[in-house]
Amino acid sequence: MDAHIGSSILTKEQNMSYKDKAQQDEEEINKMGTEKISKLMITMGLPMILSMVVQAFYNIVDSYFVSAMPDTDKIVGVGDYAMNALTLAFPIQMLMVAVGVGTGVGINALLSKTLGERNKENASYVAGNAIFIGLCKYVVFLLFGLFGVDLYMNSQTSDPIILQMGKEYLGICCILSFGIILFTIYEKLLQSTGKTVLCTIGQLAGALTNIVLDPILIFGYFGMPQMGVAGAAYATVIGQFVSLILDMIFHYGFNNDVNRQLRYIKPKKRIIKDIYIVGVPAILMQALMSFMTYGVNIIFISVSTAAVTAYGVYYKIQQFVFFAAFGLNNAIIPIVSFNYGMRNKQRVKEGIFYGMMYTLIIMGIGLAFLQIFAHQVAGIFALSPDIQKLCITSIRIITIGYLFAGANIAYQGIFQALGCGVQSLIISLLRLIVIALPLAWLFTKIPNSENVIWWAFPIAEGFALIVAVFIMKKINKDKVKELA
């Protein structure tokens, strides 16, 4: 428009130069600022959904092979013991992911926003400082693996068999957590620049490695020693290292949206602060899932060990649906954040609309599938009849709240993308801790508690959604409507 209006007073050479620059600028705009939002949300979201679903699948595979561990001369029900041990260890694994993913949310939002502002130098420092942060995080979990595992496991159970299995499994996962922590950093660097297919390849390769190695290392095939739960742990960390190596290759080989020289890794207080303005609430939000699971384990053990194991199995099952929603959430954040950085009101509104709609579709499909096939899904695992019955009950009840949960997940991503990490944290606190845990504890005090405790989760999701709707109205008024 400006070139056309000014053409009457520009020389031919000036006019050509102006048009060339405008064309060059347009070509440099990331696809997140130009492609149709409804299509962009799918093209960016599907690879991440696939990636997250595959991750959930190999969690299920881990649990399946562990539950199928054969009895020994000294121990009957090894599979049930092993599943209980992994359930008790799982909150720390979730915490590792939470710290990585939560930091990644801050990186994702800041890097996407900075790229939307066309500031490549600043974006490069964001990427470099993200790697520095990842190295620092690994040191923390290494120390926990060396000195904290015993105390953590002893806080949940006194059963010597479960303690031995849990300590062995969790110690390996923490000491060798370098792969998962750095992988989540490089994954977010690729996602933030729209290269979701590449990070999905890395995720798939790691997942397939884990799946192949699980039976080999757990049961001792092809000349390998029979390692039991330790084999499951080693299969997991090896798969994580494969994903990390591939994502590093993709980042340093193809991610031209940022400069990748070592000098950008030098920590900058301003950059780290900006990452964690969004990142700290996101870490806390993700970590709440870990704290909730830890709390549920302690609360449910007062009902029965079977309830704890059933919840652990259900949690692995629900990951198929929730991880798919989180995968789409990983597309919502950079798309909305990028266009918010460009101050494009229409595209921000479309990102919010399609992000919510697609998330509800995912959760609706998951709800229908699990309600219809609850028996078949629970029957996958080699567990006792009592545990399988409780698992079916948990599926039937908890899935009732899936649409509420989907809306909450979408709102949390939208809040993070618009720089409202605290509001996102509030929703997480309500749905995972403030409502769910007290209700679960209260339900343990009434008759037939094994069949009632599961209602705590859909009730918490519904209450949190009411609050999320009111928060969204305020954010829309304060942030979205003011855009050009």
Short mmCIF file of C-alpha atoms in Angstrom, two decimals:
data_model
loop_
_atom_site.label_atom_id
_atom_site.label_comp_id
_atom_site.label_asym_id
_atom_site.label_seq_id
_atom_site.Cartn_x
_atom_site.Cartn_y
_atom_site.Cartn_z
CA MET A 1 0.00 0.00 0.00
CA ASP A 2 2.72 2.52 0.95
CA ALA A 3 4.81 1.63 -2.09
CA HIS A 4 1.82 2.15 -4.38
CA ILE A 5 0.91 5.53 -2.88
CA GLY A 6 4.48 6.77 -2.98
CA SER A 7 5.29 5.54 -6.47
CA SER A 8 4.48 8.90 -8.04
CA ILE A 9 7.25 10.66 -6.13
CA LEU A 10 9.86 7.84 -6.10
CA THR A 11 12.40 7.31 -8.83
CA LYS A 12 12.22 4.01 -10.65
CA GLU A 13 15.31 2.72 -8.83
CA GLN A 14 13.97 3.83 -5.44
CA ASN A 15 10.62 2.24 -6.13
CA MET A 16 12.20 -1.09 -7.08
CA SER A 17 14.42 -0.99 -4.02
CA TYR A 18 11.40 -0.34 -1.79
CA LYS A 19 9.45 -3.23 -3.30
CA ASP A 20 12.39 -5.58 -3.06
CA LYS A 21 12.81 -4.76 0.63
CA ALA A 22 9.10 -5.24 1.30
CA GLN A 23 9.20 -8.61 -0.46
CA GLN A 24 12.29 -9.62 1.48
CA ASP A 25 10.64 -8.64 4.77
CA GLU A 26 7.55 -10.66 3.89
CA GLU A 27 9.67 -13.72 3.08
CA GLU A 28 11.46 -13.43 6.40
CA ILE A 29 8.22 -13.58 8.40
CA ASN A 30 7.87 -16.94 10.11
CA LYS A 31 4.91 -19.06 8.93
CA MET A 32 3.31 -18.50 12.34
CA GLY A 33 2.61 -14.94 11.23
CA THR A 34 1.27 -15.67 7.74
CA GLU A 35 -0.33 -19.11 7.40
CA LYS A 36 -4.04 -19.59 7.99
CA ILE A 37 -4.53 -20.25 11.71
CA SER A 38 -6.95 -23.17 11.37
CA LYS A 39 -4.45 -24.97 9.13
CA LEU A 40 -1.37 -23.81 11.06
CA MET A 41 -2.75 -25.16 14.34
CA ILE A 42 -3.10 -28.58 12.70
CA THR A 43 0.21 -28.63 10.81
CA MET A 44 2.15 -27.55 13.90
CA GLY A 45 -0.03 -29.42 16.37
CA LEU A 46 -0.23 -32.86 14.74
CA PRO A 47 3.51 -33.62 14.91
CA MET A 48 3.58 -32.59 18.57
CA ILE A 49 0.40 -34.55 19.32
CA LEU A 50 1.95 -37.59 17.65
CA SER A 51 5.14 -37.03 19.61
CA MET A 52 3.32 -36.81 22.94
CA VAL A 53 1.06 -39.80 22.19
CA VAL A 54 4.10 -41.89 21.33
CA GLN A 55 5.65 -40.84 24.64
CA ALA A 56 2.48 -41.97 26.41
CA PHE A 57 2.61 -45.21 24.45
CA TYR A 58 6.08 -46.12 25.61
CA ASN A 59 5.05 -45.28 29.19
CA ILE A 60 2.30 -47.85 28.72
CA VAL A 61 4.77 -50.31 27.22
CA ASP A 62 7.06 -49.84 30.24
CA SER A 63 4.16 -50.58 32.55
CA TYR A 64 2.99 -53.56 30.50
CA PHE A 65 6.36 -55.32 30.52
CA VAL A 66 6.95 -54.51 34.18
CA SER A 67 3.51 -55.86 35.13
CA ALA A 68 4.38 -59.08 33.25
CA MET A 69 7.57 -59.74 35.25
CA PRO A 70 7.48 -63.42 36.35
CA ASP A 71 7.24 -64.52 39.98
CA THR A 72 10.33 -65.85 41.70
CA ASP A 73 10.84 -68.58 44.29
CA LYS A 74 10.79 -65.92 47.02
CA ILE A 75 8.25 -63.41 45.68
CA VAL A 76 4.71 -64.05 44.44
CA GLY A 77 3.04 -61.22 42.52
CA VAL A 78 6.26 -59.59 41.27
CA GLY A 79 4.35 -57.68 38.59
CA ASP A 80 2.03 -56.05 41.14
CA TYR A 81 4.98 -55.12 43.35
CA ALA A 82 6.86 -53.66 40.39
CA MET A 83 3.87 -51.63 39.22
CA ASN A 84 3.42 -50.23 42.72
CA ALA A 85 7.13 -49.31 42.86
CA LEU A 86 6.94 -47.48 39.52
CA THR A 87 3.77 -45.70 40.65
CA LEU A 88 5.57 -44.39 43.75
CA ALA A 89 8.62 -43.38 41.68
CA PHE A 90 6.53 -41.71 38.99
CA PRO A 91 6.02 -38.31 40.70
CA ILE A 92 9.78 -37.62 40.56
CA GLN A 93 9.90 -38.58 36.89
CA MET A 94 6.98 -36.21 36.37
CA LEU A 95 8.88 -33.53 38.28
CA MET A 96 11.87 -33.90 35.94
CA VAL A 97 9.57 -33.46 32.98
CA ALA A 98 7.78 -30.59 34.74
CA VAL A 99 10.98 -28.62 35.28
CA GLY A 100 12.03 -29.22 31.68
CA VAL A 101 8.65 -28.53 30.10
CA GLY A 102 7.88 -25.60 32.42
CA THR A 103 11.17 -23.93 31.58
CA GLY A 104 10.45 -24.79 27.96
CA VAL A 105 7.14 -22.95 28.13
CA GLY A 106 8.98 -19.81 29.21
CA ILE A 107 11.52 -20.35 26.42
CA ASN A 108 8.75 -21.06 23.92
CA ALA A 109 6.73 -17.96 24.77
CA LEU A 110 9.74 -15.60 24.95
CA LEU A 111 11.50 -16.96 21.87
CA SER A 112 8.34 -16.94 19.75
CA LYS A 113 7.51 -13.41 20.88
CA THR A 114 11.05 -12.22 20.18
CA LEU A 115 11.01 -13.75 16.70
CA GLY A 116 7.64 -12.10 16.10
CA GLU A 117 9.33 -8.79 16.95
CA ARG A 118 12.03 -9.63 14.34
CA ASN A 119 14.85 -9.44 16.90
CA LYS A 120 17.15 -12.31 15.90
CA GLU A 121 20.03 -11.25 18.17
CA ASN A 122 17.85 -11.28 21.26
CA ALA A 123 16.24 -14.54 20.15
CA SER A 124 19.70 -16.11 19.88
CA TYR A 125 20.47 -15.17 23.47
CA VAL A 126 17.16 -16.69 24.56
CA ALA A 127 18.11 -19.97 22.86
CA GLY A 128 21.64 -19.98 24.27
CA ASN A 129 20.59 -19.18 27.81
CA ALA A 130 17.99 -21.95 27.60
CA ILE A 131 20.80 -24.47 27.12
CA PHE A 132 22.72 -23.01 30.07
CA ILE A 133 19.63 -23.38 32.24
CA GLY A 134 19.26 -27.01 31.16
CA LEU A 135 22.79 -27.84 32.30
CA CYS A 136 22.10 -26.29 35.71
CA LYS A 137 18.90 -28.32 36.10
CA TYR A 138 20.69 -31.58 35.42
CA VAL A 139 23.08 -30.96 38.32
CA VAL A 140 20.10 -30.62 40.67
CA PHE A 141 18.54 -33.96 39.67
CA LEU A 142 21.92 -35.68 39.67
CA LEU A 143 22.35 -34.69 43.32
CA PHE A 144 18.83 -35.89 44.13
CA GLY A 145 19.58 -39.23 42.46
CA LEU A 146 22.71 -39.64 44.55
CA PHE A 147 21.38 -38.46 47.92
CA GLY A 148 17.57 -38.03 47.91
CA VAL A 149 15.99 -41.19 46.49
CA ASP A 150 16.05 -43.21 49.74
CA LEU A 151 14.33 -40.49 51.75
CA TYR A 152 11.69 -39.96 49.07
CA MET A 153 10.76 -43.64 48.70
CA ASN A 154 10.74 -44.22 52.48
CA SER A 155 8.18 -41.41 52.83
CA GLN A 156 5.59 -43.47 50.90
CA THR A 157 6.00 -47.10 51.88
CA SER A 158 7.79 -49.45 54.25
CA ASP A 159 7.39 -52.57 52.11
CA PRO A 160 10.96 -53.84 51.53
CA ILE A 161 10.26 -55.32 48.09
CA ILE A 162 8.62 -52.15 46.77
CA LEU A 163 11.35 -50.01 48.34
CA GLN A 164 14.14 -52.00 46.73
CA MET A 165 12.52 -51.88 43.27
CA GLY A 166 11.56 -48.22 43.52
CA LYS A 167 14.97 -47.03 44.70
CA GLU A 168 16.75 -48.97 41.97
CA TYR A 169 14.48 -47.68 39.21
CA LEU A 170 14.35 -44.05 40.36
CA GLY A 171 18.08 -43.81 41.10
CA ILE A 172 18.95 -44.75 37.52
CA CYS A 173 16.40 -42.32 36.06
CA CYS A 174 17.70 -39.38 38.13
CA ILE A 175 21.43 -39.95 37.83
CA LEU A 176 21.13 -40.36 34.06
CA SER A 177 18.50 -37.61 33.61
CA PHE A 178 20.81 -35.54 31.38
CA GLY A 179 18.97 -36.86 28.32
CA ILE A 180 15.41 -35.95 29.32
CA ILE A 181 16.32 -32.53 30.74
CA LEU A 182 18.37 -31.32 27.76
CA PHE A 183 16.02 -32.97 25.27
CA THR A 184 13.09 -30.88 26.51
CA ILE A 185 15.19 -27.73 26.02
CA TYR A 186 16.18 -28.50 22.43
CA GLU A 187 12.65 -29.68 21.67
CA LYS A 188 11.26 -26.28 22.70
CA LEU A 189 13.89 -24.46 20.62
CA LEU A 190 12.67 -26.36 17.57
CA GLN A 191 8.99 -25.93 18.44
CA SER A 192 9.39 -22.19 19.02
CA THR A 193 10.71 -21.69 15.50
CA GLY A 194 7.95 -23.81 13.93
CA LYS A 195 10.11 -26.90 13.26
CA THR A 196 7.73 -29.33 14.90
CA VAL A 197 8.33 -32.16 12.43
CA LEU A 198 12.02 -32.32 13.35
CA CYS A 199 11.42 -32.50 17.10
CA THR A 200 8.74 -35.15 16.48
CA ILE A 201 11.32 -37.27 14.65
CA GLY A 202 13.56 -37.00 17.70
CA GLN A 203 10.74 -37.95 20.04
CA LEU A 204 9.69 -40.90 17.90
CA ALA A 205 13.25 -42.24 17.64
CA GLY A 206 13.67 -42.13 21.41
CA ALA A 207 10.30 -43.76 22.00
CA LEU A 208 10.98 -46.59 19.57
CA THR A 209 14.39 -47.15 21.15
CA ASN A 210 12.73 -47.44 24.56
CA ILE A 211 10.05 -49.81 23.29
CA VAL A 212 12.58 -52.13 21.63
CA LEU A 213 14.94 -52.16 24.61
CA ASP A 214 12.25 -52.70 27.28
CA PRO A 215 11.71 -56.47 26.84
CA ILE A 216 15.38 -57.04 26.00
CA LEU A 217 16.66 -55.47 29.21
CA ILE A 218 13.77 -56.40 31.54
CA PHE A 219 13.61 -60.09 30.61
CA GLY A 220 17.19 -60.61 29.39
CA TYR A 221 16.73 -61.45 25.70
CA PHE A 222 19.54 -61.83 23.11
CA GLY A 223 22.15 -62.66 25.69
CA MET A 224 21.50 -59.64 27.88
CA PRO A 225 21.18 -60.16 31.67
CA GLN A 226 17.66 -60.17 33.13
CA MET A 227 17.54 -56.76 34.83
CA GLY A 228 13.89 -56.37 35.90
CA VAL A 229 12.87 -52.83 36.86
CA ALA A 230 16.47 -51.65 36.35
CA GLY A 231 16.16 -52.76 32.72
CA ALA A 232 13.03 -50.61 32.33
CA ALA A 233 14.95 -47.64 33.74
CA TYR A 234 17.95 -48.13 31.44
CA ALA A 235 15.66 -48.52 28.41
CA THR A 236 14.00 -45.22 29.33
CA VAL A 237 17.20 -43.18 29.74
CA ILE A 238 18.80 -44.63 26.60
CA GLY A 239 15.71 -43.61 24.61
CA GLN A 240 15.96 -40.11 26.10
CA PHE A 241 19.59 -39.81 25.03
CA VAL A 242 18.67 -40.83 21.48
CA SER A 243 16.02 -38.06 21.37
CA LEU A 244 18.51 -35.53 22.74
CA ILE A 245 21.21 -36.36 20.20
CA LEU A 246 18.81 -36.07 17.26
CA ASP A 247 17.31 -32.77 18.47
CA MET A 248 20.80 -31.34 18.93
CA ILE A 249 21.65 -32.34 15.35
CA PHE A 250 18.44 -30.72 14.08
CA HIS A 251 18.96 -27.53 16.09
CA TYR A 252 22.59 -26.95 15.18
CA GLY A 253 22.14 -28.15 11.62
CA PHE A 254 18.85 -26.59 10.53
CA ASN A 255 17.53 -24.05 13.03
CA ASN A 256 18.54 -20.89 11.18
CA ASP A 257 16.00 -18.67 12.94
CA VAL A 258 18.59 -18.14 15.70
CA ASN A 259 22.38 -17.92 15.82
CA ARG A 260 23.85 -21.01 17.47
CA GLN A 261 27.36 -19.89 18.42
CA LEU A 262 28.64 -20.81 21.87
CA ARG A 263 28.85 -17.16 22.90
CA TYR A 264 25.07 -17.02 23.18
CA ILE A 265 25.15 -19.62 26.00
CA LYS A 266 26.80 -17.06 28.29
CA PRO A 267 24.15 -16.39 30.98
CA LYS A 268 22.38 -13.05 30.88
CA LYS A 269 20.36 -12.08 33.93
CA ARG A 270 17.73 -10.22 31.91
CA ILE A 271 17.13 -13.15 29.54
CA ILE A 272 16.90 -15.72 32.33
CA LYS A 273 14.56 -13.45 34.26
CA ASP A 274 12.29 -13.03 31.23
CA ILE A 275 12.24 -16.80 30.63
CA TYR A 276 11.20 -17.49 34.19
CA ILE A 277 8.58 -14.75 34.41
CA VAL A 278 6.50 -17.21 32.41
CA GLY A 279 8.61 -20.28 33.17
CA VAL A 280 8.34 -20.35 36.98
CA PRO A 281 4.53 -20.43 37.00
CA ALA A 282 4.69 -23.01 34.20
CA ILE A 283 7.16 -25.16 36.16
CA LEU A 284 4.97 -24.93 39.23
CA MET A 285 1.95 -25.73 37.10
CA GLN A 286 3.61 -28.81 35.63
CA ALA A 287 5.10 -29.78 39.00
CA LEU A 288 1.65 -29.69 40.54
CA MET A 289 0.86 -32.85 38.59
CA SER A 290 3.81 -34.48 40.34
CA PHE A 291 2.75 -33.17 43.75
CA MET A 292 -0.82 -34.26 43.11
CA THR A 293 0.27 -37.80 42.24
CA TYR A 294 2.49 -37.93 45.32
CA GLY A 295 -0.41 -36.68 47.44
CA VAL A 296 -2.84 -39.13 45.85
CA ASN A 297 -0.43 -42.00 46.55
CA ILE A 298 -0.31 -41.08 50.25
CA ILE A 299 -4.09 -40.53 50.48
CA PHE A 300 -5.05 -43.67 48.55
CA ILE A 301 -2.70 -45.92 50.54
CA SER A 302 -5.05 -45.37 53.51
CA VAL A 303 -7.73 -47.07 51.43
CA SER A 304 -5.64 -49.92 50.00
CA THR A 305 -2.45 -50.72 48.11
CA ALA A 306 -4.69 -51.86 45.25
CA ALA A 307 -6.14 -48.32 44.97
CA VAL A 308 -2.63 -46.87 44.65
CA THR A 309 -1.68 -49.33 41.91
CA ALA A 310 -5.02 -48.84 40.11
CA TYR A 311 -4.48 -45.08 40.10
CA GLY A 312 -0.97 -45.56 38.74
CA VAL A 313 -2.28 -47.73 35.91
CA TYR A 314 -5.14 -45.33 35.16
CA TYR A 315 -2.69 -42.40 35.07
CA LYS A 316 -0.61 -44.15 32.41
CA ILE A 317 -3.79 -44.81 30.39
CA GLN A 318 -5.05 -41.23 30.61
CA GLN A 319 -1.72 -39.95 29.30
CA PHE A 320 -2.76 -40.98 25.79
CA VAL A 321 -5.54 -38.41 25.88
CA PHE A 322 -3.94 -35.73 28.04
CA PHE A 323 -0.59 -35.89 26.23
CA ALA A 324 -2.43 -35.36 22.93
CA ALA A 325 -4.06 -32.25 24.43
CA PHE A 326 -0.69 -31.08 25.77
CA GLY A 327 0.80 -31.65 22.32
CA LEU A 328 -1.75 -29.28 20.81
CA ASN A 329 -1.08 -26.92 23.70
CA ASN A 330 2.55 -26.81 22.54
CA ALA A 331 1.25 -25.43 19.24
CA ILE A 332 -1.17 -22.97 20.83
CA ILE A 333 1.58 -21.26 22.86
CA PRO A 334 4.00 -20.29 20.04
CA ILE A 335 1.21 -19.43 17.58
CA VAL A 336 -0.67 -17.12 19.94
CA SER A 337 2.55 -15.71 21.43
CA PHE A 338 4.12 -15.01 18.02
CA ASN A 339 1.07 -13.13 16.75
CA TYR A 340 0.74 -11.33 20.06
CA GLY A 341 4.32 -10.15 19.55
CA MET A 342 3.30 -8.95 16.07
CA ARG A 343 0.26 -7.27 17.68
CA ASN A 344 -2.08 -8.98 15.21
CA LYS A 345 -5.40 -9.00 17.05
CA GLN A 346 -7.32 -11.07 14.52
CA ARG A 347 -4.75 -13.87 14.43
CA VAL A 348 -4.49 -13.93 18.22
CA LYS A 349 -8.28 -14.34 18.48
CA GLU A 350 -8.25 -17.09 15.86
CA GLY A 351 -5.42 -18.86 17.70
CA ILE A 352 -7.47 -18.82 20.89
CA PHE A 353 -10.62 -20.06 19.13
CA TYR A 354 -9.06 -22.91 17.15
CA GLY A 355 -6.80 -23.93 20.02
CA MET A 356 -9.81 -24.35 22.30
CA MET A 357 -11.94 -26.09 19.67
CA TYR A 358 -9.28 -28.64 18.67
CA THR A 359 -8.42 -29.40 22.31
CA LEU A 360 -12.08 -30.13 23.12
CA ILE A 361 -12.30 -32.43 20.09
CA ILE A 362 -9.28 -34.40 21.32
CA MET A 363 -10.67 -34.73 24.83
CA GLY A 364 -14.12 -35.66 23.52
CA ILE A 365 -12.66 -38.49 21.44
CA GLY A 366 -10.70 -39.71 24.44
CA LEU A 367 -13.80 -39.60 26.63
CA ALA A 368 -15.84 -41.66 24.18
CA PHE A 369 -13.09 -44.22 23.56
CA LEU A 370 -12.30 -44.88 27.22
CA GLN A 371 -15.95 -45.09 28.23
CA ILE A 372 -16.64 -47.64 25.50
CA PHE A 373 -13.45 -49.72 25.88
CA ALA A 374 -12.71 -49.38 29.61
CA HIS A 375 -12.67 -53.17 30.17
CA GLN A 376 -10.39 -53.86 27.22
CA VAL A 377 -7.93 -51.09 28.10
CA ALA A 378 -7.66 -52.14 31.75
CA GLY A 379 -7.23 -55.75 30.64
CA ILE A 380 -3.99 -54.94 28.82
CA PHE A 381 -2.04 -55.13 32.07
CA ALA A 382 -1.19 -58.40 33.83
CA LEU A 383 -2.71 -57.35 37.16
CA SER A 384 -4.89 -59.03 39.76
CA PRO A 385 -8.69 -58.97 39.22
CA ASP A 386 -9.26 -56.57 42.14
CA ILE A 387 -6.84 -53.99 40.73
CA GLN A 388 -8.30 -54.30 37.23
CA LYS A 389 -11.82 -53.76 38.63
CA LEU A 390 -10.69 -50.59 40.43
CA CYS A 391 -8.95 -49.38 37.28
CA ILE A 392 -12.16 -49.76 35.27
CA THR A 393 -14.08 -47.85 37.95
CA SER A 394 -11.52 -45.02 37.83
CA ILE A 395 -11.80 -44.80 34.03
CA ARG A 396 -15.60 -44.69 34.09
CA ILE A 397 -15.72 -41.86 36.66
CA ILE A 398 -12.69 -39.66 35.92
CA THR A 399 -13.32 -39.44 32.17
CA ILE A 400 -16.64 -37.70 32.88
CA GLY A 401 -14.59 -34.55 33.50
CA TYR A 402 -12.48 -34.76 30.33
CA LEU A 403 -14.19 -31.89 28.50
CA PHE A 404 -13.72 -29.67 31.56
CA ALA A 405 -10.07 -30.74 31.71
CA GLY A 406 -9.59 -30.03 27.99
CA ALA A 407 -10.93 -26.50 28.32
CA ASN A 408 -8.66 -25.92 31.33
CA ILE A 409 -5.59 -27.17 29.43
CA ALA A 410 -6.37 -24.91 26.48
CA TYR A 411 -6.92 -21.89 28.72
CA GLN A 412 -3.63 -22.54 30.51
CA GLY A 413 -1.76 -22.52 27.18
CA ILE A 414 -3.54 -19.35 26.09
CA PHE A 415 -2.73 -17.61 29.38
CA GLN A 416 0.94 -18.58 29.08
CA ALA A 417 1.14 -17.39 25.46
CA LEU A 418 -0.18 -13.97 26.50
CA GLY A 419 2.36 -13.68 29.32
CA CYS A 420 -0.14 -14.52 32.09
CA GLY A 421 1.73 -17.38 33.72
CA VAL A 422 0.35 -16.65 37.20
CA GLN A 423 -3.24 -16.99 35.99
CA SER A 424 -2.34 -20.30 34.38
CA LEU A 425 -0.82 -21.43 37.66
CA ILE A 426 -4.02 -20.53 39.53
CA ILE A 427 -6.04 -22.86 37.30
CA SER A 428 -3.54 -25.66 37.86
CA LEU A 429 -3.61 -25.16 41.61
CA LEU A 430 -7.40 -25.39 41.65
CA ARG A 431 -7.75 -28.46 39.43
CA LEU A 432 -4.81 -30.47 40.77
CA ILE A 433 -4.28 -29.50 44.41
CA VAL A 434 -6.72 -27.11 46.09
CA ILE A 435 -9.89 -29.00 45.12
CA ALA A 436 -8.76 -32.49 44.10
CA LEU A 437 -6.64 -33.53 47.09
CA PRO A 438 -8.95 -32.38 49.92
CA LEU A 439 -11.91 -34.00 48.16
CA ALA A 440 -9.96 -37.25 47.65
CA TRP A 441 -9.03 -37.26 51.35
CA LEU A 442 -12.66 -36.54 52.35
CA PHE A 443 -13.94 -39.38 50.18
CA THR A 444 -11.62 -41.85 51.91
CA LYS A 445 -13.62 -41.25 55.10
CA ILE A 446 -16.95 -42.45 53.73
CA PRO A 447 -18.22 -46.02 53.10
CA ASN A 448 -17.29 -47.68 49.82
CA SER A 449 -14.41 -45.24 49.46
CA GLU A 450 -12.58 -47.38 46.88
CA ASN A 451 -15.35 -46.63 44.40
CA VAL A 452 -16.00 -43.00 45.43
CA ILE A 453 -12.54 -41.40 45.66
CA TRP A 454 -12.32 -41.05 41.87
CA TRP A 455 -15.07 -38.39 41.83
CA ALA A 456 -12.60 -35.87 43.28
CA PHE A 457 -10.99 -35.39 39.86
CA PRO A 458 -13.94 -34.45 37.59
CA ILE A 459 -15.38 -32.20 40.34
CA ALA A 460 -12.06 -30.33 40.60
CA GLU A 461 -11.90 -29.87 36.80
CA GLY A 462 -15.41 -28.42 36.68
CA PHE A 463 -14.76 -25.92 39.46
CA ALA A 464 -11.45 -24.82 37.89
CA LEU A 465 -13.14 -24.24 34.54
CA ILE A 466 -15.60 -21.78 36.04
CA VAL A 467 -12.69 -19.72 37.38
CA ALA A 468 -10.80 -20.01 34.06
CA VAL A 469 -13.72 -18.52 32.12
CA PHE A 470 -13.78 -15.44 34.33
CA ILE A 471 -9.99 -15.03 34.08
CA MET A 472 -10.15 -15.29 30.27
CA LYS A 473 -12.74 -12.50 30.13
CA LYS A 474 -10.40 -10.17 32.03
CA ILE A 475 -7.34 -11.11 29.94
CA ASN A 476 -9.33 -10.57 26.76
CA LYS A 477 -10.29 -7.09 27.95
CA ASP A 478 -6.82 -6.11 29.19
CA LYS A 479 -4.56 -7.66 26.55
CA VAL A 480 -6.34 -8.84 23.39
CA LYS A 481 -8.75 -5.95 22.76
CA GLU A 482 -5.95 -3.39 23.00
CA LEU A 483 -4.11 -4.89 20.01
CA ALA A 484 -4.18 -3.12 16.67
#
